[in-house]
Coordinates of C-alpha atoms and ligand atoms in Angstrom, one line a residue:
M1 CA 32.9 14.8 16.6
A2 CA 33.9 11.5 16.4
L3 CA 32.9 10.6 19.6
L4 CA 29.6 11.9 18.8
Q5 CA 29.0 10.1 15.9
R6 CA 30.4 6.7 17.7
T7 CA 27.7 7.8 20.1
Q8 CA 25.1 7.8 17.9
R9 CA 25.8 4.8 16.2
F10 CA 25.6 3.1 19.4
L11 CA 22.5 4.7 20.0
R12 CA 21.3 3.6 17.0
L13 CA 22.4 -0.2 17.7
S14 CA 21.5 -0.3 21.2
S15 CA 17.8 1.2 21.2
K16 CA 16.5 -2.7 21.3
Y17 CA 19.0 -3.5 23.5
I18 CA 18.4 -0.8 26.1
F19 CA 14.7 -1.8 26.0
Y20 CA 15.5 -5.3 26.2
T21 CA 18.0 -5.2 29.3
C22 CA 16.8 -2.3 31.0
R23 CA 13.0 -2.8 31.9
C24 CA 11.4 -2.8 35.0
F25 CA 8.9 -5.5 35.4
S26 CA 5.5 -4.5 37.0
D27 CA 2.2 -5.5 36.6
A28 CA 1.0 -2.1 37.7
T29 CA 3.1 0.2 35.4
K30 CA 3.6 -2.3 32.5
L31 CA 4.3 0.2 29.2
T32 CA 2.3 -0.4 26.8
S33 CA 4.2 -0.9 23.6
R34 CA 7.8 -0.8 22.6
R35 CA 8.1 2.7 20.9
D36 CA 6.8 4.2 24.2
K37 CA 9.8 2.6 25.8
I38 CA 12.0 3.4 23.6
K39 CA 11.0 7.1 24.0
Q40 CA 11.4 7.1 27.3
G41 CA 14.7 5.9 27.1
P42 CA 18.1 7.5 27.4
G43 CA 19.1 10.5 25.2
L44 CA 21.9 11.4 23.7
K45 CA 23.4 13.3 26.7
D46 CA 23.3 10.0 29.1
F47 CA 26.1 7.9 26.8
I48 CA 27.9 11.5 26.6
I49 CA 30.1 11.4 29.8
G50 CA 33.7 13.0 30.6
D51 CA 36.4 11.4 32.4
S52 CA 36.2 13.7 35.2
E53 CA 32.5 13.0 35.7
P54 CA 31.2 10.4 37.5
V55 CA 29.3 8.1 35.3
L56 CA 26.4 8.4 37.8
L57 CA 25.7 10.1 40.5
D58 CA 25.0 9.4 44.0
R59 CA 21.1 9.4 43.5
P60 CA 21.1 8.3 39.9
H61 CA 18.9 9.3 37.6
I62 CA 18.0 6.3 35.6
P63 CA 15.8 7.5 32.6
Y64 CA 14.1 4.3 31.7
L65 CA 12.9 3.5 35.8
P66 CA 10.2 6.0 37.4
E67 CA 11.3 8.5 39.5
N68 CA 8.7 7.9 42.2
V69 CA 10.6 5.8 44.0
T70 CA 11.4 5.7 47.6
F71 CA 14.9 4.4 49.1
A72 CA 14.6 1.6 51.4
S73 CA 16.7 1.9 54.4
K74 CA 18.0 0.0 57.4
R75 CA 17.4 -3.3 55.7
K76 CA 19.7 -5.8 56.3
V77 CA 21.6 -7.9 53.4
Y78 CA 23.0 -10.7 53.2
F79 CA 26.2 -11.1 50.6
D80 CA 26.6 -14.6 48.5
V81 CA 30.0 -14.6 46.8
Y82 CA 30.8 -16.8 43.9
G83 CA 33.7 -16.6 41.2
C84 CA 36.7 -14.8 41.0
Q85 CA 38.9 -12.2 43.6
M86 CA 37.3 -9.1 41.0
N87 CA 34.0 -10.4 42.5
L88 CA 34.9 -10.3 45.9
N89 CA 36.1 -6.7 45.3
D90 CA 32.9 -5.7 43.3
T91 CA 31.2 -6.8 46.3
E92 CA 32.9 -4.6 48.4
I93 CA 32.3 -1.6 46.0
V94 CA 28.3 -2.9 46.5
W95 CA 28.3 -3.0 49.9
S96 CA 29.7 0.7 50.0
I97 CA 27.2 1.8 47.6
L98 CA 24.5 0.2 49.6
K99 CA 25.7 1.1 53.1
K100 CA 25.8 4.9 52.2
E101 CA 22.3 4.7 51.6
G102 CA 21.4 3.3 55.0
F103 CA 21.5 -0.5 54.6
E104 CA 23.1 -2.8 56.9
K105 CA 25.0 -6.1 56.5
T106 CA 24.3 -9.4 58.0
E107 CA 25.9 -12.8 58.1
I108 CA 22.8 -14.5 59.6
E109 CA 20.5 -15.6 57.0
D110 CA 17.4 -15.1 59.4
E111 CA 17.8 -11.7 59.6
A112 CA 18.3 -10.9 56.2
D113 CA 15.7 -8.8 53.9
I114 CA 17.4 -8.9 50.8
F115 CA 20.0 -11.8 49.5
L116 CA 22.3 -10.6 47.3
V117 CA 24.3 -13.2 45.0
M118 CA 27.7 -12.0 43.4
T119 CA 27.5 -14.7 40.2
C120 CA 29.9 -16.1 38.2
A121 CA 29.4 -17.4 34.6
I122 CA 32.7 -18.7 33.8
R123 CA 31.8 -22.4 33.4
E124 CA 28.4 -24.5 33.5
G125 CA 29.8 -25.6 37.0
A126 CA 30.1 -22.4 38.2
E127 CA 26.4 -21.6 36.8
S128 CA 24.6 -24.8 38.6
K129 CA 26.2 -23.7 41.8
I130 CA 24.4 -20.7 41.7
W131 CA 21.2 -22.3 40.5
H132 CA 21.6 -24.5 43.4
R133 CA 22.0 -21.9 45.8
L134 CA 18.8 -20.1 44.4
D135 CA 16.8 -23.3 45.0
H136 CA 17.5 -22.8 49.0
L137 CA 16.9 -19.2 48.5
R138 CA 13.4 -19.5 47.0
G139 CA 12.4 -21.6 49.7
F140 CA 13.6 -19.3 52.3
K141 CA 11.7 -16.7 50.5
R142 CA 8.5 -18.7 50.6
R143 CA 8.9 -20.1 54.0
R144 CA 9.6 -16.4 55.2
A145 CA 6.5 -15.3 53.3
L146 CA 4.1 -17.9 55.1
K147 CA 5.6 -16.8 58.6
N148 CA 6.3 -13.1 58.5
K149 CA 4.2 -11.1 55.8
E150 CA 5.6 -7.9 57.0
K151 CA 9.2 -8.7 56.1
P152 CA 9.3 -10.3 52.7
V153 CA 12.7 -11.3 51.3
K154 CA 14.0 -10.0 48.1
I155 CA 16.6 -11.8 46.4
G156 CA 19.0 -10.1 44.0
L157 CA 21.5 -11.7 40.9
L158 CA 24.4 -9.6 40.5
G159 CA 27.5 -9.9 38.1
C160 CA 28.7 -12.1 35.2
M161 CA 25.7 -14.8 35.4
A162 CA 23.0 -12.0 35.7
E163 CA 24.9 -10.1 32.8
R164 CA 24.8 -13.6 30.6
L165 CA 21.5 -14.2 31.3
K166 CA 19.8 -11.0 31.6
T167 CA 15.9 -11.2 31.7
K168 CA 15.8 -14.7 31.2
L169 CA 16.9 -15.2 34.6
I170 CA 13.8 -14.0 36.0
E171 CA 11.7 -15.7 33.4
K172 CA 13.3 -18.9 34.6
E173 CA 13.6 -18.4 38.1
K174 CA 10.4 -16.3 39.4
A175 CA 11.9 -15.8 43.0
V176 CA 14.7 -13.1 41.6
D177 CA 13.5 -9.8 42.3
V178 CA 16.7 -7.7 40.8
V179 CA 18.9 -8.6 37.8
A180 CA 22.1 -6.2 37.9
G181 CA 25.3 -6.4 35.8
P182 CA 28.8 -5.5 36.5
D183 CA 28.5 -2.0 35.8
S184 CA 25.2 -1.1 37.1
Y185 CA 25.8 -1.2 40.7
R186 CA 25.6 2.2 41.3
D187 CA 21.7 1.5 40.4
L188 CA 21.2 -0.9 42.9
P189 CA 19.4 1.2 45.5
R190 CA 16.7 2.4 43.3
L191 CA 16.6 -1.2 41.7
L192 CA 15.8 -2.4 45.3
A193 CA 13.3 0.3 46.4
L194 CA 11.5 -0.2 43.2
T195 CA 10.7 -4.1 44.6
D196 CA 9.2 -2.7 47.4
S197 CA 6.0 -2.0 45.3
G198 CA 6.4 -5.4 43.8
Q199 CA 8.4 -5.2 41.0
T200 CA 11.2 -6.8 39.2
A201 CA 13.9 -4.8 38.1
V202 CA 16.7 -5.4 35.5
N203 CA 19.9 -3.1 34.5
V204 CA 22.7 -4.9 32.7
L205 CA 23.5 -2.1 30.6
L206 CA 27.5 -2.4 30.2
S207 CA 29.4 0.9 30.1
L208 CA 32.6 2.1 28.3
D209 CA 33.9 3.8 31.2
E210 CA 32.4 3.0 34.1
T211 CA 35.5 1.9 36.8
Y212 CA 33.8 3.0 40.2
A213 CA 36.9 5.1 40.3
D214 CA 35.4 7.3 43.2
V215 CA 33.6 4.7 45.3
V216 CA 35.7 3.8 48.3
P217 CA 35.3 -0.4 48.7
V218 CA 34.3 -1.4 52.1
R219 CA 36.0 -4.3 53.2
L220 CA 33.6 -7.2 54.0
N221 CA 36.2 -8.6 56.3
Q222 CA 37.6 -5.7 57.9
D223 CA 40.4 -7.8 59.9
S224 CA 41.6 -9.5 57.0
V225 CA 45.8 -8.5 56.5
S226 CA 45.2 -8.5 52.7
A227 CA 42.9 -6.7 50.3
F228 CA 42.1 -6.5 46.7
I229 CA 41.8 -3.7 44.1
S230 CA 40.7 -3.3 40.9
I231 CA 42.6 -1.3 38.4
M232 CA 40.7 -2.0 35.4
R233 CA 37.5 -3.6 34.0
G234 CA 36.5 -5.5 30.9
C235 CA 38.6 -7.8 28.5
D236 CA 39.2 -7.1 25.2
N237 CA 41.4 -10.2 24.4
M238 CA 38.4 -12.2 23.1
C239 CA 40.1 -15.7 23.8
T240 CA 37.7 -18.0 21.8
Y241 CA 36.7 -20.0 24.9
C242 CA 35.7 -17.1 27.0
I243 CA 32.5 -15.4 28.6
V244 CA 34.1 -12.5 30.3
P245 CA 34.5 -10.0 27.6
F246 CA 30.6 -10.5 27.1
T247 CA 29.6 -10.2 30.8
R248 CA 32.3 -7.5 32.0
G249 CA 32.1 -5.6 28.5
R250 CA 35.3 -3.8 26.9
E251 CA 38.3 -3.2 28.9
R252 CA 39.0 0.1 30.6
S253 CA 41.3 1.3 33.3
R254 CA 40.8 3.3 36.6
R255 CA 42.9 6.6 36.9
A256 CA 46.0 5.9 38.8
A257 CA 45.3 8.7 41.1
S258 CA 42.3 6.8 42.8
I259 CA 44.2 3.6 43.0
L260 CA 47.1 5.3 44.8
D261 CA 44.4 7.0 47.2
E262 CA 42.9 3.5 47.9
V263 CA 46.4 1.9 48.2
R264 CA 47.2 4.5 50.6
H265 CA 43.9 4.4 52.5
L266 CA 44.8 0.7 52.8
A267 CA 48.0 1.0 54.2
E268 CA 46.5 3.2 57.0
Q269 CA 44.4 0.9 58.1
G270 CA 46.8 -1.7 58.6
V271 CA 46.4 -3.8 55.8
K272 CA 49.8 -5.6 54.8
E273 CA 48.8 -7.3 51.1
V274 CA 47.4 -5.8 48.2
T275 CA 46.4 -7.4 45.1
L276 CA 45.8 -6.0 42.1
L277 CA 42.9 -6.8 39.8
G278 CA 42.0 -6.9 36.2
Q279 CA 41.5 -9.6 33.8
N280 CA 44.8 -8.6 31.5
V281 CA 46.5 -5.9 34.0
N282 CA 49.8 -5.6 32.1
S283 CA 47.4 -3.5 29.4
Y284 CA 46.4 -1.2 31.9
R285 CA 46.7 2.4 30.8
D286 CA 45.7 5.5 32.6
A287 CA 45.7 7.7 29.3
S288 CA 45.0 11.2 31.6
A289 CA 48.5 10.9 33.0
D290 CA 51.0 11.0 30.4
T291 CA 54.7 10.0 31.6
G292 CA 56.4 10.8 28.3
R293 CA 58.0 7.2 28.4
C294 CA 57.9 5.0 25.3
D295 CA 55.8 2.5 24.7
T296 CA 56.7 -1.4 24.8
K297 CA 56.5 -3.8 22.0
L298 CA 54.9 -7.2 22.0
A299 CA 58.0 -9.6 22.8
K300 CA 58.7 -11.7 19.8
G301 CA 56.1 -14.5 18.8
F302 CA 53.3 -12.6 20.7
K303 CA 50.3 -11.3 18.7
T304 CA 47.5 -9.3 19.9
V305 CA 43.9 -9.1 18.6
Y306 CA 43.7 -5.0 19.8
K307 CA 45.9 -2.1 18.6
S308 CA 48.2 -1.6 20.9
K309 CA 47.7 1.4 23.5
K310 CA 49.8 4.2 22.7
G311 CA 51.1 7.3 25.5
G312 CA 49.9 7.3 29.2
L313 CA 50.9 5.8 32.5
R314 CA 51.6 2.1 32.0
F315 CA 51.5 -0.9 34.2
A316 CA 54.8 -0.5 34.6
D317 CA 54.7 3.2 35.9
L318 CA 51.8 1.9 37.9
L319 CA 53.6 -1.0 40.0
E320 CA 56.2 1.2 40.6
Q321 CA 54.3 4.1 42.5
V322 CA 52.3 1.4 44.0
S323 CA 55.0 -0.5 45.5
A324 CA 56.5 2.9 46.6
V325 CA 53.2 3.8 49.0
D326 CA 54.4 1.2 51.6
P327 CA 57.6 -0.5 51.6
E328 CA 56.3 -3.0 54.1
M329 CA 53.2 -3.8 52.3
R330 CA 53.3 -6.8 49.7
I331 CA 52.0 -6.2 46.4
R332 CA 50.5 -8.9 44.3
F333 CA 49.0 -8.6 40.9
T334 CA 47.0 -11.0 38.6
A335 CA 45.4 -11.7 35.6
A336 CA 48.1 -11.1 33.1
H337 CA 48.5 -12.3 29.7
P338 CA 51.8 -13.7 28.8
K339 CA 51.4 -11.5 25.3
D340 CA 52.4 -8.4 27.3
F341 CA 55.1 -8.9 30.0
P342 CA 57.8 -6.2 29.1
D343 CA 61.4 -6.1 31.2
E344 CA 60.2 -2.9 32.8
V345 CA 57.6 -4.9 34.9
L346 CA 59.7 -7.8 35.4
D347 CA 62.5 -5.6 36.7
I348 CA 60.3 -3.9 39.1
V349 CA 59.1 -7.4 40.4
N350 CA 62.8 -8.2 40.7
D351 CA 64.0 -5.0 42.3
R352 CA 61.6 -4.4 44.7
P353 CA 61.7 -6.1 47.8
N354 CA 57.9 -5.7 48.4
M355 CA 56.7 -7.0 45.4
C356 CA 55.8 -10.7 45.5
K357 CA 58.1 -13.0 43.2
L358 CA 55.1 -15.1 41.7
L359 CA 53.7 -14.4 38.3
H360 CA 50.8 -15.6 36.7
L361 CA 51.7 -16.6 33.4
P362 CA 48.3 -18.7 32.1
A363 CA 49.4 -20.6 29.6
Q364 CA 45.6 -22.4 29.2
A365 CA 47.2 -25.2 26.9
G366 CA 50.7 -26.6 25.7
S367 CA 49.8 -27.4 21.9
S368 CA 50.5 -24.3 19.4
A369 CA 47.3 -25.9 17.4
V370 CA 45.4 -25.6 20.5
L371 CA 46.4 -22.4 21.5
Q372 CA 45.9 -20.9 17.6
R373 CA 42.1 -22.2 18.4
M374 CA 41.6 -20.4 21.5
R375 CA 43.1 -17.5 19.8
R376 CA 45.9 -16.8 22.8
G377 CA 48.2 -15.0 20.2
Y378 CA 51.3 -17.3 21.3
S379 CA 52.7 -20.6 20.3
R380 CA 53.8 -23.1 22.9
E381 CA 57.8 -22.0 22.1
A382 CA 56.9 -18.5 22.5
Y383 CA 55.6 -19.4 25.5
L384 CA 58.5 -21.1 26.9
D385 CA 60.7 -18.4 25.5
L386 CA 58.8 -15.9 27.9
V387 CA 59.2 -18.6 31.0
R388 CA 63.2 -18.9 30.4
H389 CA 63.5 -15.3 30.0
V390 CA 61.4 -14.2 33.3
Q391 CA 63.0 -17.2 35.0
R392 CA 66.6 -15.2 33.9
R393 CA 65.3 -11.4 34.6
I394 CA 64.1 -12.7 38.0
P395 CA 66.3 -15.4 39.6
G396 CA 63.9 -17.8 41.6
V397 CA 60.7 -16.4 40.4
G398 CA 57.6 -18.7 41.5
L399 CA 55.2 -19.3 38.4
S400 CA 51.5 -19.6 38.5
T401 CA 49.7 -20.9 35.3
D402 CA 45.5 -21.5 34.3
M403 CA 45.4 -24.6 32.3
I404 CA 41.9 -25.9 30.1
C405 CA 41.6 -29.6 29.1
G406 CA 39.1 -30.7 26.4
F407 CA 38.9 -27.7 24.3
C408 CA 37.0 -28.2 20.8
G409 CA 38.8 -30.5 18.8
E410 CA 41.5 -31.1 21.2
T411 CA 43.0 -34.9 20.2
D412 CA 45.1 -36.9 22.8
E413 CA 48.3 -35.6 21.0
E414 CA 47.4 -32.1 21.5
F415 CA 46.6 -33.0 25.4
E416 CA 49.7 -34.9 26.0
E417 CA 51.4 -31.6 24.7
T418 CA 49.6 -30.2 27.8
M419 CA 50.7 -32.4 30.2
T420 CA 54.0 -31.9 28.9
L421 CA 54.4 -28.6 29.4
L422 CA 53.1 -28.9 33.0
Q423 CA 56.1 -31.3 33.5
Q424 CA 58.5 -29.0 32.0
V425 CA 57.6 -25.8 34.0
D426 CA 58.0 -25.9 37.8
Y427 CA 54.4 -24.2 38.2
N428 CA 54.1 -23.6 42.1
V429 CA 50.5 -22.9 41.7
A430 CA 48.4 -24.4 39.0
F431 CA 44.4 -23.8 38.4
L432 CA 43.3 -26.4 36.1
F433 CA 39.6 -26.7 34.4
P434 CA 37.8 -28.7 32.1
Y435 CA 36.6 -27.0 29.1
S436 CA 33.2 -25.8 29.7
M437 CA 30.9 -24.6 26.3
R438 CA 29.8 -20.9 26.5
E439 CA 27.2 -19.2 24.3
K440 CA 28.0 -16.2 22.4
T441 CA 31.8 -17.2 22.3
A442 CA 33.7 -17.4 19.4
A443 CA 34.3 -21.1 19.8
H444 CA 30.3 -21.6 20.4
R445 CA 29.8 -20.1 16.9
R446 CA 33.1 -22.1 15.0
Y447 CA 33.6 -24.8 16.6
Q448 CA 32.5 -28.2 18.1
D449 CA 32.6 -28.9 21.6
D450 CA 33.9 -32.5 20.4
V451 CA 35.4 -34.4 23.1
P452 CA 33.5 -36.5 25.2
E453 CA 32.3 -35.5 28.9
Q454 CA 34.0 -39.0 30.0
V455 CA 37.5 -38.1 28.3
K456 CA 37.4 -34.0 29.4
K457 CA 37.2 -35.7 33.2
Q458 CA 39.8 -38.4 32.5
R459 CA 42.2 -35.7 31.2
H460 CA 41.2 -33.1 33.8
A461 CA 41.8 -36.0 36.5
R462 CA 45.4 -36.4 34.9
M463 CA 46.8 -32.6 34.9
I464 CA 45.5 -32.5 38.3
D465 CA 47.8 -35.7 39.4
L466 CA 50.4 -34.8 37.6
Y467 CA 50.1 -31.1 39.5
R468 CA 50.1 -32.3 42.8
Q469 CA 53.4 -34.5 42.3
K470 CA 54.9 -32.4 40.9
S471 CA 54.2 -29.5 43.7
Q472 CA 55.0 -32.5 46.4
T473 CA 58.2 -32.5 45.0
L474 CA 58.8 -28.2 44.4
N475 CA 57.6 -28.0 48.1
E476 CA 59.8 -30.7 49.6
A477 CA 62.5 -29.0 48.3
E478 CA 62.1 -25.8 50.3
I479 CA 62.4 -28.1 53.7
G480 CA 65.5 -26.3 55.5
N481 CA 64.8 -23.1 53.9
T482 CA 63.4 -19.9 55.5
H483 CA 60.3 -17.9 54.5
L484 CA 59.1 -14.9 55.1
V485 CA 55.4 -15.2 55.9
L486 CA 52.7 -13.0 56.6
I487 CA 50.3 -14.0 59.0
E488 CA 46.8 -14.0 58.2
G489 CA 44.8 -16.0 61.2
A490 CA 44.5 -19.3 62.7
V491 CA 43.6 -22.7 61.1
H492 CA 39.9 -23.2 62.3
K493 CA 40.9 -27.3 63.5
T494 CA 44.1 -27.3 65.0
G495 CA 44.3 -23.6 66.0
Q496 CA 48.1 -23.3 64.6
L497 CA 48.6 -19.9 62.9
L498 CA 48.4 -19.6 59.3
G499 CA 50.0 -17.5 56.7
R500 CA 51.3 -17.1 53.1
N501 CA 54.8 -17.0 51.7
E502 CA 56.2 -15.2 48.5
F503 CA 54.3 -17.6 46.3
Y504 CA 51.1 -17.4 48.0
L505 CA 51.3 -20.7 49.1
K506 CA 50.0 -21.4 53.0
V507 CA 52.3 -22.0 55.6
V508 CA 51.3 -23.5 58.9
F509 CA 53.2 -23.1 62.5
E510 CA 52.6 -23.1 66.2
Q511 CA 52.1 -20.1 68.2
Q512 CA 54.7 -19.2 70.7
E513 CA 57.2 -16.2 71.9
I514 CA 59.9 -15.4 69.2
L515 CA 62.4 -12.6 69.3
T516 CA 61.5 -9.3 68.2
Q517 CA 63.5 -6.8 65.8
D518 CA 64.4 -5.1 69.3
N519 CA 65.7 -8.6 71.1
S520 CA 62.7 -9.0 73.3
K521 CA 60.3 -11.6 72.9
K522 CA 56.3 -11.4 71.7
T523 CA 53.8 -13.7 70.4
M524 CA 52.7 -13.8 66.9
K525 CA 49.1 -12.2 65.5
P526 CA 47.6 -12.1 62.0
G527 CA 49.6 -8.7 60.2
D528 CA 52.7 -9.8 61.1
Y529 CA 55.7 -10.7 59.7
V530 CA 57.7 -13.9 60.9
A531 CA 60.5 -15.8 59.3
V532 CA 59.7 -19.3 59.5
K533 CA 61.7 -22.2 58.8
I534 CA 60.1 -25.2 56.7
V535 CA 60.3 -28.5 58.3
G536 CA 57.2 -30.1 56.2
A537 CA 55.6 -29.8 52.8
K538 CA 52.2 -31.6 51.4
A539 CA 51.2 -30.5 48.0
S540 CA 49.3 -27.5 48.7
V541 CA 50.7 -26.3 52.4
L542 CA 53.9 -26.1 54.1
S543 CA 54.7 -26.5 58.0
G544 CA 57.1 -24.5 59.6
I545 CA 58.9 -23.5 63.0
A546 CA 58.4 -19.5 63.5
L547 CA 62.0 -18.3 64.2
Y548 CA 61.7 -14.4 64.8
H549 CA 59.6 -11.4 64.0
T550 CA 60.7 -9.3 61.0
S551 CA 59.6 -7.2 58.1
I552 CA 60.2 -6.6 54.4
S553 CA 63.1 -4.6 54.4
E554 CA 64.6 -6.6 57.5
F555 CA 64.1 -10.0 55.8
Y556 CA 65.9 -8.9 52.7
R557 CA 68.5 -6.8 54.2
E558 CA 71.1 -9.3 54.4
V559 CA 70.1 -11.8 52.1
S560 CA 68.5 -10.9 48.5
W561 CA 65.8 -12.7 46.5
G562 CA 68.1 -14.9 44.9
E563 CA 70.1 -15.7 47.8
R564 CA 66.6 -16.2 49.9
N565 CA 67.2 -20.1 50.5
V566 CA 70.5 -19.3 52.6
L567 CA 69.3 -20.5 56.3
R568 CA 69.6 -17.4 58.2
V569 CA 69.4 -19.2 61.9
Ligands
SAH1 N1 41.6 -12.8 32.6 C1 42.1 -14.0 33.3 C2 41.0 -15.1 33.8 C3 40.0 -15.5 33.3 S1 38.9 -16.3 33.8 C4 43.3 -14.8 32.4 O1 43.2 -14.5 31.2 O2 44.0 -15.0 33.1 C5 40.2 -17.5 34.7 C6 40.7 -18.6 33.9 O3 39.3 -19.3 33.5 C7 41.1 -18.5 32.7 O4 42.3 -18.6 32.5 C8 40.5 -20.2 31.6 O5 41.7 -20.9 32.1 C9 39.4 -20.4 32.5 N2 38.3 -20.6 31.6 C10 37.6 -19.7 31.1 N3 37.1 -19.7 30.1 C11 36.7 -21.3 30.2 C12 35.7 -22.1 29.7 N4 34.9 -21.6 29.1 N5 35.8 -23.4 30.0 C13 37.0 -24.0 30.8 N6 37.8 -23.0 31.6 C14 37.8 -21.8 31.3
SF4_2 FE1 39.2 -14.6 29.0 FE2 41.0 -14.2 27.6 FE3 40.1 -12.1 28.7 FE4 41.0 -13.8 30.0 S1 42.4 -12.5 28.6 S2 39.4 -12.8 30.5 S3 40.7 -15.7 29.4 S4 38.8 -13.2 27.4
F3S3 FE1 33.5 -15.3 36.7 FE2 32.9 -13.1 35.9 FE3 35.1 -13.6 37.2 S1 32.6 -14.8 35.0 S2 35.5 -15.5 37.2 S3 32.9 -13.6 37.9 S4 35.2 -12.2 35.7

């Protein structure tokens, strides 16, 4: 009953929204009035979706799009991916959906019939890149129309920028034919079919439960030794600077069973590393699976803006199961919010040799006052307590962070606190950003974007300088140590092999024959684990000499993670 009431309220509130966000533009089929459109809109049943049922079936019936569209087939799609790792995984979901409908993929622009651009809206700069790409695609489309009328080009914008700008995108950029938000990818075959008759189609409806759990992503790079798996979508944290909750909607977790199936499937394909993805993976909860375990409380000094979840299968439980699928498969996860890092998660990372010992603890700022304006739910002191706790619980753990400078009202003194935090904590990896005001966010409503661009630039440059100096020192300290490296491929220019260590740092080394576990000699290839002695260090890459072929279990058999710096050869 409560669900019914909630759904009815949602429908009342959203009838205008649905009309606005999900219309198809066509001179031929322009609908006559707003009332007509609402009448043709979805009914209550379209929003009542059981957990066991996919949100939309294979050939989705979207009530506000005409039925009489034919599905295009054998059309070649060119993908452009911008933004975070989640966008890469979403593109693999899109490709899976389109492939099933008979579309083909191409990496050659001239062969393409459809360009699909997976967009990002996190900062102004991310969107500018996409506008530039659209300039190019508009020209390409015009030239193709002059050259070959039989083979017109269609352009689709997908993802976060599509969701943020909705129909405004088409008003601003007439060359765009399709706009699809992160929760409407199942609808893409139909949206693309609509464009065959010269229509423009938009579906940016966000869902409360779409997780694409039943869509097996088709990897864009089948040769890659690593893969990404989205375990949840959306975000409920509402940090005041961030657009993500508005572009990706409410947080929802994918069922554990479908995640585990995907991990097994990837292991069978020879994938050696998976990264579990979400905006805040440690608030993962599969309500359909009850483990009977107690809930963990937030650590002292951390607050959350939403109600803590009760029961179900937690992130720690998921990690335990995922890391058990294949002990020779490395497991990483990102992103995590510092507010919920229970000891259960830390212990699994510490105890399982295949759990990579790099934790992403995005601080965002070093000043408690700025953190409060950002609504991060912790102070500098609470964050530092967490860092010390994590370091005690996982000896030798690596840390990474995200930091923003120039947030609304950030004074020189407040910025210096970010610098001292960067100085104090030895981050192995840091992603550093100048603040970019986003419409709709709480900061946009509440604060002034009052730090001048020039000052943001200077602060950003100072953060980068400090981070580079510190990583240089940290990396130099690794010279002489032996790292477990997973080989990814070769460096284009030099032909040297390139792999990643536990901390996801690049390690380069020469190809040669090295000892295998059965004492024969073999050259190295992508997907091999090798022990590499570090002999040189730059701020973002290590160089080494490969010593012998190994495996995760073999490498950590004699030397535990905490003692890994003992030279073995
Ligand atoms: N959910 C993840 C990542 C979110 S987006 C997390 O919370 O860690 C990646 C990063 O972009 C954020 O961590 C933040 O540092 C940065 N970011 C988000 N909004 C921004 C904005 N408006 N301006 C500048 N950087 C921003
Ligand atoms: Fe954005 Fe905060 Fe959610 Fe990360 S946790 S996606 S920064 S709102
Ligand atoms: Fe960008 Fe959306 Fe990812 S805004 S960072 S693509 S979640």
